[in-house]
PDB file of C-alpha atoms in Angstrom:
ATOM      1  CA  MET A 666     -15.871  13.599   6.372  1.00 48.00           C
ATOM      2  CA  THR A 667     -19.210  12.220   5.255  1.00 51.00           C
ATOM      3  CA  ALA A 668     -20.963   9.277   6.837  1.00 48.00           C
ATOM      4  CA  ARG A 669     -20.699   7.445   3.528  1.00 51.00           C
ATOM      5  CA  SER A 670     -16.927   7.868   3.267  1.00 49.00           C
ATOM      6  CA  ARG A 671     -16.490   6.774   6.892  1.00 48.00           C
ATOM      7  CA  ALA A 672     -18.550   3.676   6.187  1.00 49.00           C
ATOM      8  CA  LYS A 673     -16.365   2.870   3.188  1.00 52.00           C
ATOM      9  CA  GLY A 674     -13.266   3.333   5.312  1.00 51.00           C
ATOM     10  CA  LEU A 675     -14.603   1.058   8.030  1.00 47.00           C
ATOM     11  CA  LEU A 676     -15.166  -1.681   5.495  1.00 50.00           C
ATOM     12  CA  LEU A 677     -11.662  -1.403   4.106  1.00 52.00           C
ATOM     13  CA  ALA A 678     -10.206  -1.201   7.593  1.00 47.00           C
ATOM     14  CA  ALA A 679     -11.954  -4.420   8.486  1.00 47.00           C
ATOM     15  CA  ALA A 680     -10.685  -6.266   5.456  1.00 47.00           C
ATOM     16  CA  LEU A 681      -7.042  -5.329   5.976  1.00 51.00           C
ATOM     17  CA  LEU A 682      -6.726  -6.046   9.678  1.00 47.00           C
ATOM     18  CA  THR A 683      -4.347  -8.828  10.567  1.00 41.00           C
ATOM     19  CA  ALA A 684      -5.566 -12.371  11.081  1.00 39.00           C
ATOM     20  CA  SER A 685      -5.384 -12.061  14.843  1.00 37.00           C
ATOM     21  CA  ALA A 686      -7.715  -9.078  14.760  1.00 40.00           C
ATOM     22  CA  GLY A 687     -10.121 -10.071  12.037  1.00 42.00           C
ATOM     23  CA  THR A 688      -9.942 -13.774  11.304  1.00 43.00           C
ATOM     24  CA  ALA A 689     -11.916 -16.507  12.955  1.00 41.00           C
ATOM     25  CA  THR A 690     -11.403 -20.144  11.938  1.00 42.00           C
ATOM     26  CA  ALA A 691     -13.862 -22.945  12.456  1.00 41.00           C
ATOM     27  CA  ALA A 692     -13.477 -25.354  15.335  1.00 36.00           C
ATOM     28  CA  GLY A 693     -10.885 -27.935  14.426  1.00 35.00           C
ATOM     29  CA  GLY A 694      -9.790 -25.789  11.457  1.00 43.00           C
ATOM     30  CA  GLY A 695      -7.009 -27.380   9.479  1.00 44.00           C
ATOM     31  CA  GLY A 696      -7.989 -30.897  10.492  1.00 46.00           C
ATOM     32  CA  ASP A 697     -10.570 -31.223   7.708  1.00 53.00           C
ATOM     33  CA  GLY A 698      -7.970 -31.315   4.947  1.00 69.00           C
ATOM     34  CA  TRP A 699      -8.872 -27.862   3.596  1.00 80.00           C
ATOM     35  CA  HIS A 700      -6.028 -25.416   3.168  1.00 86.00           C
ATOM     36  CA  PRO A 701      -6.152 -21.805   2.015  1.00 88.00           C
ATOM     37  CA  GLU A 702      -5.174 -21.207  -1.572  1.00 90.00           C
ATOM     38  CA  PRO A 703      -1.757 -19.589  -2.099  1.00 92.00           C
ATOM     39  CA  PHE A 704      -1.934 -15.840  -2.337  1.00 92.00           C
ATOM     40  CA  PRO A 705      -1.991 -14.647  -5.960  1.00 93.00           C
ATOM     41  CA  SER A 706       1.316 -13.736  -7.533  1.00 93.00           C
ATOM     42  CA  LEU A 707       0.684 -10.856  -9.912  1.00 95.00           C
ATOM     43  CA  ASP A 708       3.094  -9.442 -12.449  1.00 93.00           C
ATOM     44  CA  TRP A 709       3.844  -6.132 -10.750  1.00 96.00           C
ATOM     45  CA  SER A 710       5.691  -3.460 -12.698  1.00 96.00           C
ATOM     46  CA  PHE A 711       8.025  -2.861  -9.747  1.00 96.00           C
ATOM     47  CA  ASP A 712       9.240  -6.464  -9.566  1.00 94.00           C
ATOM     48  CA  GLY A 713      12.736  -7.379 -10.651  1.00 92.00           C
ATOM     49  CA  VAL A 714      16.037  -5.545 -10.738  1.00 91.00           C
ATOM     50  CA  PHE A 715      14.847  -3.100 -13.389  1.00 93.00           C
ATOM     51  CA  GLY A 716      11.268  -2.766 -12.101  1.00 94.00           C
ATOM     52  CA  THR A 717       9.650   0.654 -11.731  1.00 96.00           C
ATOM     53  CA  TYR A 718       6.349   1.899 -10.382  1.00 97.00           C
ATOM     54  CA  ASP A 719       3.394   2.422 -12.709  1.00 97.00           C
ATOM     55  CA  ARG A 720       2.592   6.110 -12.141  1.00 97.00           C
ATOM     56  CA  ALA A 721      -0.938   5.868 -13.516  1.00 97.00           C
ATOM     57  CA  ALA A 722      -1.719   2.957 -11.176  1.00 97.00           C
ATOM     58  CA  LEU A 723      -0.189   4.848  -8.250  1.00 98.00           C
ATOM     59  CA  GLN A 724      -2.376   7.883  -8.885  1.00 97.00           C
ATOM     60  CA  ARG A 725      -5.490   5.739  -9.158  1.00 98.00           C
ATOM     61  CA  GLY A 726      -4.441   3.902  -6.004  1.00 97.00           C
ATOM     62  CA  TYR A 727      -4.126   7.189  -4.177  1.00 97.00           C
ATOM     63  CA  GLN A 728      -7.664   8.039  -5.290  1.00 96.00           C
ATOM     64  CA  VAL A 729      -8.950   4.752  -3.812  1.00 96.00           C
ATOM     65  CA  TYR A 730      -7.049   5.429  -0.601  1.00 95.00           C
ATOM     66  CA  ASN A 731      -8.285   9.015  -0.410  1.00 95.00           C
ATOM     67  CA  GLU A 732     -11.943   8.244  -1.111  1.00 94.00           C
ATOM     68  CA  VAL A 733     -12.236   4.950   0.762  1.00 91.00           C
ATOM     69  CA  CYS A 734      -9.361   4.138   3.107  1.00 89.00           C
ATOM     70  CA  SER A 735      -8.506   7.533   4.553  1.00 91.00           C
ATOM     71  CA  ALA A 736     -11.748   7.671   6.540  1.00 88.00           C
ATOM     72  CA  CYS A 737     -10.149   5.259   9.020  1.00 87.00           C
ATOM     73  CA  HIS A 738      -6.518   4.681   8.023  1.00 90.00           C
ATOM     74  CA  GLY A 739      -3.752   7.228   8.368  1.00 93.00           C
ATOM     75  CA  MET A 740      -0.488   7.506   6.413  1.00 94.00           C
ATOM     76  CA  ARG A 741       1.570   9.223   9.084  1.00 93.00           C
ATOM     77  CA  LEU A 742       4.900   8.772   7.281  1.00 95.00           C
ATOM     78  CA  LEU A 743       3.794  10.536   4.101  1.00 96.00           C
ATOM     79  CA  ALA A 744       3.503  14.263   3.422  1.00 97.00           C
ATOM     80  CA  TYR A 745       1.339  15.652   0.646  1.00 97.00           C
ATOM     81  CA  ARG A 746       4.431  16.876  -1.189  1.00 97.00           C
ATOM     82  CA  ASN A 747       5.529  13.244  -1.554  1.00 97.00           C
ATOM     83  CA  LEU A 748       2.721  12.822  -4.085  1.00 97.00           C
ATOM     84  CA  GLU A 749       4.844  14.664  -6.631  1.00 97.00           C
ATOM     85  CA  ALA A 750       6.936  11.480  -6.806  1.00 96.00           C
ATOM     86  CA  ILE A 751       3.994   9.563  -8.285  1.00 97.00           C
ATOM     87  CA  GLY A 752       3.279  12.068 -11.024  1.00 95.00           C
ATOM     88  CA  PHE A 753       1.149  14.801  -9.486  1.00 97.00           C
ATOM     89  CA  THR A 754       2.215  18.321 -10.415  1.00 97.00           C
ATOM     90  CA  PRO A 755       3.115  20.858  -7.697  1.00 97.00           C
ATOM     91  CA  GLU A 756      -0.147  22.678  -8.457  1.00 97.00           C
ATOM     92  CA  GLU A 757      -2.156  19.460  -8.073  1.00 97.00           C
ATOM     93  CA  VAL A 758      -0.411  18.691  -4.792  1.00 97.00           C
ATOM     94  CA  LYS A 759      -1.215  22.169  -3.489  1.00 97.00           C
ATOM     95  CA  ALA A 760      -4.863  21.666  -4.414  1.00 97.00           C
ATOM     96  CA  ILE A 761      -4.967  18.231  -2.755  1.00 96.00           C
ATOM     97  CA  ALA A 762      -3.430  19.575   0.446  1.00 96.00           C
ATOM     98  CA  ALA A 763      -5.620  22.688   0.472  1.00 96.00           C
ATOM     99  CA  GLY A 764      -8.708  20.472   0.411  1.00 95.00           C
ATOM    100  CA  VAL A 765      -7.862  19.191   3.884  1.00 94.00           C
ATOM    101  CA  GLU A 766      -8.464  21.095   7.121  1.00 94.00           C
ATOM    102  CA  ILE A 767      -5.407  20.884   9.394  1.00 92.00           C
ATOM    103  CA  GLU A 768      -5.472  21.741  13.080  1.00 90.00           C
ATOM    104  CA  ASP A 769      -2.667  24.144  13.965  1.00 89.00           C
ATOM    105  CA  GLY A 770      -1.677  26.469  16.744  1.00 88.00           C
ATOM    106  CA  PRO A 771      -1.701  27.717  19.313  1.00 88.00           C
ATOM    107  CA  ASP A 772      -2.244  31.252  18.091  1.00 87.00           C
ATOM    108  CA  GLU A 773      -1.293  34.412  19.994  1.00 87.00           C
ATOM    109  CA  PHE A 774      -4.191  33.836  22.356  1.00 89.00           C
ATOM    110  CA  GLY A 775      -3.247  30.245  23.080  1.00 90.00           C
ATOM    111  CA  ASP A 776      -6.085  28.774  21.008  1.00 88.00           C
ATOM    112  CA  MET A 777      -5.873  26.045  18.380  1.00 89.00           C
ATOM    113  CA  PHE A 778      -7.250  26.798  14.936  1.00 90.00           C
ATOM    114  CA  THR A 779      -7.799  25.090  11.595  1.00 91.00           C
ATOM    115  CA  ARG A 780      -6.261  26.072   8.284  1.00 92.00           C
ATOM    116  CA  PRO A 781      -6.078  24.642   4.755  1.00 96.00           C
ATOM    117  CA  GLY A 782      -3.413  22.007   4.376  1.00 95.00           C
ATOM    118  CA  LEU A 783       0.008  22.711   2.881  1.00 97.00           C
ATOM    119  CA  PRO A 784       2.190  20.395   0.761  1.00 97.00           C
ATOM    120  CA  SER A 785       4.588  20.176   3.712  1.00 96.00           C
ATOM    121  CA  ASP A 786       1.871  18.760   5.999  1.00 96.00           C
ATOM    122  CA  HIS A 787       1.744  15.047   6.673  1.00 96.00           C
ATOM    123  CA  PHE A 788      -1.404  13.204   5.638  1.00 96.00           C
ATOM    124  CA  LYS A 789      -4.211  14.107   7.988  1.00 94.00           C
ATOM    125  CA  GLU A 790      -4.983  11.472  10.573  1.00 94.00           C
ATOM    126  CA  PRO A 791      -8.607  10.240  10.511  1.00 92.00           C
ATOM    127  CA  PHE A 792      -8.890  10.314  14.315  1.00 93.00           C
ATOM    128  CA  PRO A 793      -7.554  12.823  16.844  1.00 90.00           C
ATOM    129  CA  ASN A 794      -6.010  10.084  19.001  1.00 90.00           C
ATOM    130  CA  ILE A 795      -5.727   6.309  19.409  1.00 91.00           C
ATOM    131  CA  GLU A 796      -8.569   6.163  21.920  1.00 93.00           C
ATOM    132  CA  ALA A 797     -10.962   7.797  19.449  1.00 93.00           C
ATOM    133  CA  ALA A 798      -9.852   5.352  16.766  1.00 89.00           C
ATOM    134  CA  ARG A 799     -10.563   2.386  19.013  1.00 88.00           C
ATOM    135  CA  ALA A 800     -13.913   3.770  20.141  1.00 90.00           C
ATOM    136  CA  SER A 801     -15.028   4.181  16.519  1.00 84.00           C
ATOM    137  CA  ASN A 802     -13.965   0.680  15.483  1.00 79.00           C
ATOM    138  CA  GLY A 803     -15.204  -1.691  18.131  1.00 75.00           C
ATOM    139  CA  GLY A 804     -12.109  -1.475  20.301  1.00 81.00           C
ATOM    140  CA  ALA A 805      -9.510  -2.117  17.578  1.00 76.00           C
ATOM    141  CA  ALA A 806      -7.691   0.878  16.106  1.00 85.00           C
ATOM    142  CA  PRO A 807      -7.265   0.619  12.318  1.00 86.00           C
ATOM    143  CA  PRO A 808      -3.591   0.154  11.413  1.00 87.00           C
ATOM    144  CA  ASP A 809      -1.611   2.904   9.770  1.00 90.00           C
ATOM    145  CA  PHE A 810      -1.158   2.254   6.056  1.00 92.00           C
ATOM    146  CA  SER A 811       2.329   3.737   5.676  1.00 93.00           C
ATOM    147  CA  LEU A 812       4.111   0.380   5.978  1.00 93.00           C
ATOM    148  CA  LEU A 813       1.248  -2.069   5.517  1.00 91.00           C
ATOM    149  CA  ALA A 814       2.752  -3.643   2.389  1.00 92.00           C
ATOM    150  CA  LYS A 815       5.932  -4.513   4.317  1.00 90.00           C
ATOM    151  CA  ARG A 816       4.209  -6.248   7.217  1.00 85.00           C
ATOM    152  CA  THR A 817       3.974  -9.553   5.343  1.00 82.00           C
ATOM    153  CA  ALA A 818       6.273 -11.459   3.023  1.00 81.00           C
ATOM    154  CA  TYR A 819       3.505 -11.443   0.391  1.00 86.00           C
ATOM    155  CA  GLY A 820       3.638  -7.658   0.066  1.00 91.00           C
ATOM    156  CA  ALA A 821       1.280  -6.230  -2.527  1.00 95.00           C
ATOM    157  CA  ASN A 822       0.015  -9.738  -3.326  1.00 95.00           C
ATOM    158  CA  TYR A 823      -1.353 -10.025   0.221  1.00 92.00           C
ATOM    159  CA  ILE A 824      -3.310  -6.789  -0.027  1.00 93.00           C
ATOM    160  CA  TYR A 825      -4.643  -7.704  -3.467  1.00 95.00           C
ATOM    161  CA  GLY A 826      -5.556 -11.219  -2.298  1.00 94.00           C
ATOM    162  CA  ILE A 827      -7.507 -10.010   0.731  1.00 90.00           C
ATOM    163  CA  LEU A 828      -9.447  -7.484  -1.328  1.00 92.00           C
ATOM    164  CA  THR A 829     -10.339  -9.930  -4.117  1.00 94.00           C
ATOM    165  CA  GLY A 830     -10.517 -13.276  -2.337  1.00 93.00           C
ATOM    166  CA  TYR A 831     -14.100 -13.191  -1.023  1.00 92.00           C
ATOM    167  CA  GLU A 832     -16.395 -16.044  -2.043  1.00 91.00           C
ATOM    168  CA  ASP A 833     -20.042 -16.676  -1.239  1.00 87.00           C
ATOM    169  CA  GLU A 834     -19.438 -19.817   0.820  1.00 87.00           C
ATOM    170  CA  PRO A 835     -16.617 -22.111   1.967  1.00 90.00           C
ATOM    171  CA  PRO A 836     -15.822 -25.161  -0.213  1.00 87.00           C
ATOM    172  CA  ALA A 837     -18.332 -27.983   0.059  1.00 82.00           C
ATOM    173  CA  ASP A 838     -15.636 -30.387   1.300  1.00 79.00           C
ATOM    174  CA  SER A 839     -14.706 -28.076   4.178  1.00 83.00           C
ATOM    175  CA  ASP A 840     -16.192 -28.236   7.675  1.00 82.00           C
ATOM    176  CA  ILE A 841     -15.863 -24.464   8.081  1.00 86.00           C
ATOM    177  CA  LYS A 842     -19.122 -23.059   9.380  1.00 86.00           C
ATOM    178  CA  LEU A 843     -19.464 -19.335   8.987  1.00 88.00           C
ATOM    179  CA  GLN A 844     -20.914 -17.568  11.998  1.00 85.00           C
ATOM    180  CA  PRO A 845     -23.156 -14.517  11.643  1.00 83.00           C
ATOM    181  CA  GLY A 846     -21.047 -11.593  10.465  1.00 77.00           C
ATOM    182  CA  GLN A 847     -18.329 -13.807   8.994  1.00 85.00           C
ATOM    183  CA  TYR A 848     -17.273 -14.127   5.354  1.00 89.00           C
ATOM    184  CA  PHE A 849     -15.082 -16.551   3.462  1.00 92.00           C
ATOM    185  CA  ILE A 850     -11.784 -15.596   1.834  1.00 91.00           C
ATOM    186  CA  LYS A 851     -10.209 -18.391  -0.163  1.00 93.00           C
ATOM    187  CA  TYR A 852      -6.721 -17.245   0.826  1.00 92.00           C
ATOM    188  CA  LYS A 853      -7.471 -16.997   4.569  1.00 87.00           C
ATOM    189  CA  GLY A 854     -10.569 -18.968   5.558  1.00 88.00           C
ATOM    190  CA  ALA A 855     -13.351 -17.521   7.707  1.00 86.00           C
ATOM    191  CA  PHE A 856     -12.984 -13.763   7.980  1.00 80.00           C
ATOM    192  CA  SER A 857     -14.899 -11.473  10.294  1.00 72.00           C
ATOM    193  CA  MET A 858     -15.311  -8.510   7.963  1.00 70.00           C
ATOM    194  CA  ALA A 859     -17.451  -7.746   4.929  1.00 76.00           C
ATOM    195  CA  PRO A 860     -16.056  -7.276   1.403  1.00 84.00           C
ATOM    196  CA  PRO A 861     -14.658  -3.724   1.290  1.00 83.00           C
ATOM    197  CA  LEU A 862     -14.785  -2.937  -2.436  1.00 92.00           C
ATOM    198  CA  PHE A 863     -17.637  -3.016  -4.920  1.00 92.00           C
ATOM    199  CA  GLU A 864     -17.858  -2.396  -8.640  1.00 94.00           C
ATOM    200  CA  ASP A 865     -17.672   1.303  -9.565  1.00 93.00           C
ATOM    201  CA  MET A 866     -17.165   2.297  -5.946  1.00 93.00           C
ATOM    202  CA  VAL A 867     -15.014   5.197  -7.129  1.00 95.00           C
ATOM    203  CA  GLU A 868     -15.055   7.176 -10.354  1.00 96.00           C
ATOM    204  CA  TYR A 869     -11.528   7.253 -11.685  1.00 96.00           C
ATOM    205  CA  SER A 870     -10.484  10.663 -12.925  1.00 88.00           C
ATOM    206  CA  ASP A 871      -8.677   9.094 -15.913  1.00 91.00           C
ATOM    207  CA  GLY A 872     -11.753   7.180 -17.049  1.00 92.00           C
ATOM    208  CA  THR A 873     -10.461   3.702 -16.128  1.00 96.00           C
ATOM    209  CA  GLU A 874     -13.213   1.227 -15.258  1.00 96.00           C
ATOM    210  CA  ALA A 875     -13.339   0.880 -11.470  1.00 96.00           C
ATOM    211  CA  SER A 876     -13.734  -2.877 -11.182  1.00 97.00           C
ATOM    212  CA  VAL A 877     -12.910  -4.636  -7.924  1.00 96.00           C
ATOM    213  CA  HIS A 878      -9.828  -6.098  -9.587  1.00 96.00           C
ATOM    214  CA  GLN A 879      -8.669  -2.694 -10.834  1.00 97.00           C
ATOM    215  CA  MET A 880      -9.238  -0.883  -7.543  1.00 97.00           C
ATOM    216  CA  SER A 881      -7.508  -3.668  -5.613  1.00 97.00           C
ATOM    217  CA  TYR A 882      -4.578  -3.663  -8.034  1.00 97.00           C
ATOM    218  CA  ASP A 883      -4.217   0.112  -7.930  1.00 98.00           C
ATOM    219  CA  VAL A 884      -4.425   0.544  -4.156  1.00 97.00           C
ATOM    220  CA  SER A 885      -1.971  -2.357  -3.719  1.00 97.00           C
ATOM    221  CA  ASN A 886       0.465  -0.498  -5.992  1.00 97.00           C
ATOM    222  CA  PHE A 887      -0.008   2.705  -4.014  1.00 97.00           C
ATOM    223  CA  LEU A 888       0.506   1.026  -0.642  1.00 97.00           C
ATOM    224  CA  MET A 889       3.642  -0.697  -1.936  1.00 97.00           C
ATOM    225  CA  TRP A 890       5.026   2.653  -3.049  1.00 97.00           C
ATOM    226  CA  ALA A 891       4.084   4.189   0.310  1.00 96.00           C
ATOM    227  CA  ALA A 892       6.073   1.475   2.072  1.00 95.00           C
ATOM    228  CA  GLU A 893       9.063   1.765  -0.298  1.00 95.00           C
ATOM    229  CA  PRO A 894       9.036   5.207  -1.938  1.00 94.00           C
ATOM    230  CA  HIS A 895      12.797   5.074  -2.619  1.00 94.00           C
ATOM    231  CA  MET A 896      12.817   1.620  -4.216  1.00 94.00           C
ATOM    232  CA  GLU A 897      13.535   2.895  -7.732  1.00 94.00           C
ATOM    233  CA  ALA A 898      16.458   5.053  -6.582  1.00 94.00           C
ATOM    234  CA  ARG A 899      17.856   2.130  -4.593  1.00 93.00           C
ATOM    235  CA  LYS A 900      17.697  -0.153  -7.622  1.00 93.00           C
ATOM    236  CA  GLN A 901      19.392   2.449  -9.816  1.00 92.00           C
ATOM    237  CA  THR A 902      22.162   2.847  -7.246  1.00 94.00           C
ATOM    238  CA  GLY A 903      22.616  -0.912  -7.101  1.00 93.00           C
ATOM    239  CA  ILE A 904      22.854  -1.206 -10.887  1.00 93.00           C
ATOM    240  CA  LYS A 905      25.438   1.589 -11.014  1.00 93.00           C
ATOM    241  CA  ALA A 906      27.444  -0.107  -8.267  1.00 95.00           C
ATOM    242  CA  ILE A 907      27.405  -3.435 -10.115  1.00 94.00           C
ATOM    243  CA  LEU A 908      28.515  -1.782 -13.358  1.00 95.00           C
ATOM    244  CA  PHE A 909      31.303   0.038 -11.540  1.00 95.00           C
ATOM    245  CA  LEU A 910      32.516  -3.175  -9.918  1.00 95.00           C
ATOM    246  CA  LEU A 911      32.357  -4.998 -13.239  1.00 95.00           C
ATOM    247  CA  VAL A 912      34.461  -2.347 -14.992  1.00 95.00           C
ATOM    248  CA  PHE A 913      36.842  -2.167 -12.025  1.00 94.00           C
ATOM    249  CA  THR A 914      37.282  -5.946 -12.117  1.00 95.00           C
ATOM    250  CA  ILE A 915      38.100  -5.861 -15.825  1.00 94.00           C
ATOM    251  CA  ILE A 916      40.696  -3.113 -15.240  1.00 94.00           C
ATOM    252  CA  LEU A 917      42.287  -5.035 -12.363  1.00 93.00           C
ATOM    253  CA  TYR A 918      42.423  -8.176 -14.485  1.00 91.00           C
ATOM    254  CA  ALA A 919      44.089  -6.286 -17.332  1.00 90.00           C
ATOM    255  CA  VAL A 920      46.646  -4.751 -14.939  1.00 89.00           C
ATOM    256  CA  LYS A 921      47.347  -8.133 -13.403  1.00 87.00           C
ATOM    257  CA  ARG A 922      48.010  -9.701 -16.810  1.00 87.00           C
ATOM    258  CA  LYS A 923      50.324  -6.874 -17.785  1.00 83.00           C
ATOM    259  CA  ILE A 924      52.329  -7.106 -14.550  1.00 85.00           C
ATOM    260  CA  TRP A 925      52.669 -10.874 -14.676  1.00 84.00           C
ATOM    261  CA  ALA A 926      53.579 -10.774 -18.370  1.00 78.00           C
ATOM    262  CA  LYS A 927      56.672  -8.702 -17.516  1.00 71.00           C
ATOM    263  CA  LEU A 928      57.659 -11.136 -14.740  1.00 71.00           C
ATOM    264  CA  HIS A 929      57.613 -14.042 -17.156  1.00 63.00           C
TER     265      HIS A 929
END
């Protein structure tokens, strides 16, 4: 892991920490009449009964996670083979996994050793233990990203809003005074971490322009899928169940009419 990638990960870790860990409001905050703007409500492809994930966005989101977030954030509930569900081929998944060094063992001599990753391996953790994670991040361990999108009612909109909501200064009619090291997010208020994404921070393999909006949108998609990888199957099952019940109701109604017709 390079120093540059770790720095990127630290920035993203900072931006996605919960308000209790990363937010600092001005004295008397809320009494000045200023209120955070509502989190954006984007038109996500997975919304609605018939919604599905955008595979291209998921793959780009994985690239943002892999090149920026993974330096500090783990995805302990995902295995590399799960990436086949978002459109990567088995060969691509093998290559992705093989690019990671996994600690394994012990061997016949009782020693641990490293080996190339396998599709069956879970995503490699950025730190060997929780103490190392805290020591590298000022005492606060970066949260695991596996279920991040489900930790708030805003879901993907929350992640997108945090990543895109930075402004140079608080509103002029607000008494919020930013302290050194603080930044302003219009959806949260004073925030203790720097903006995590910058234009062209990654080079998308499909040629898509890596704007802050695009990277934020893509990684929000990916983190939503990570939190609910079986959402599409669940929706399909629900639709089939509704159709079955509808047909069954029609049959029962027809039988009922036939029976009562004979009685009258």
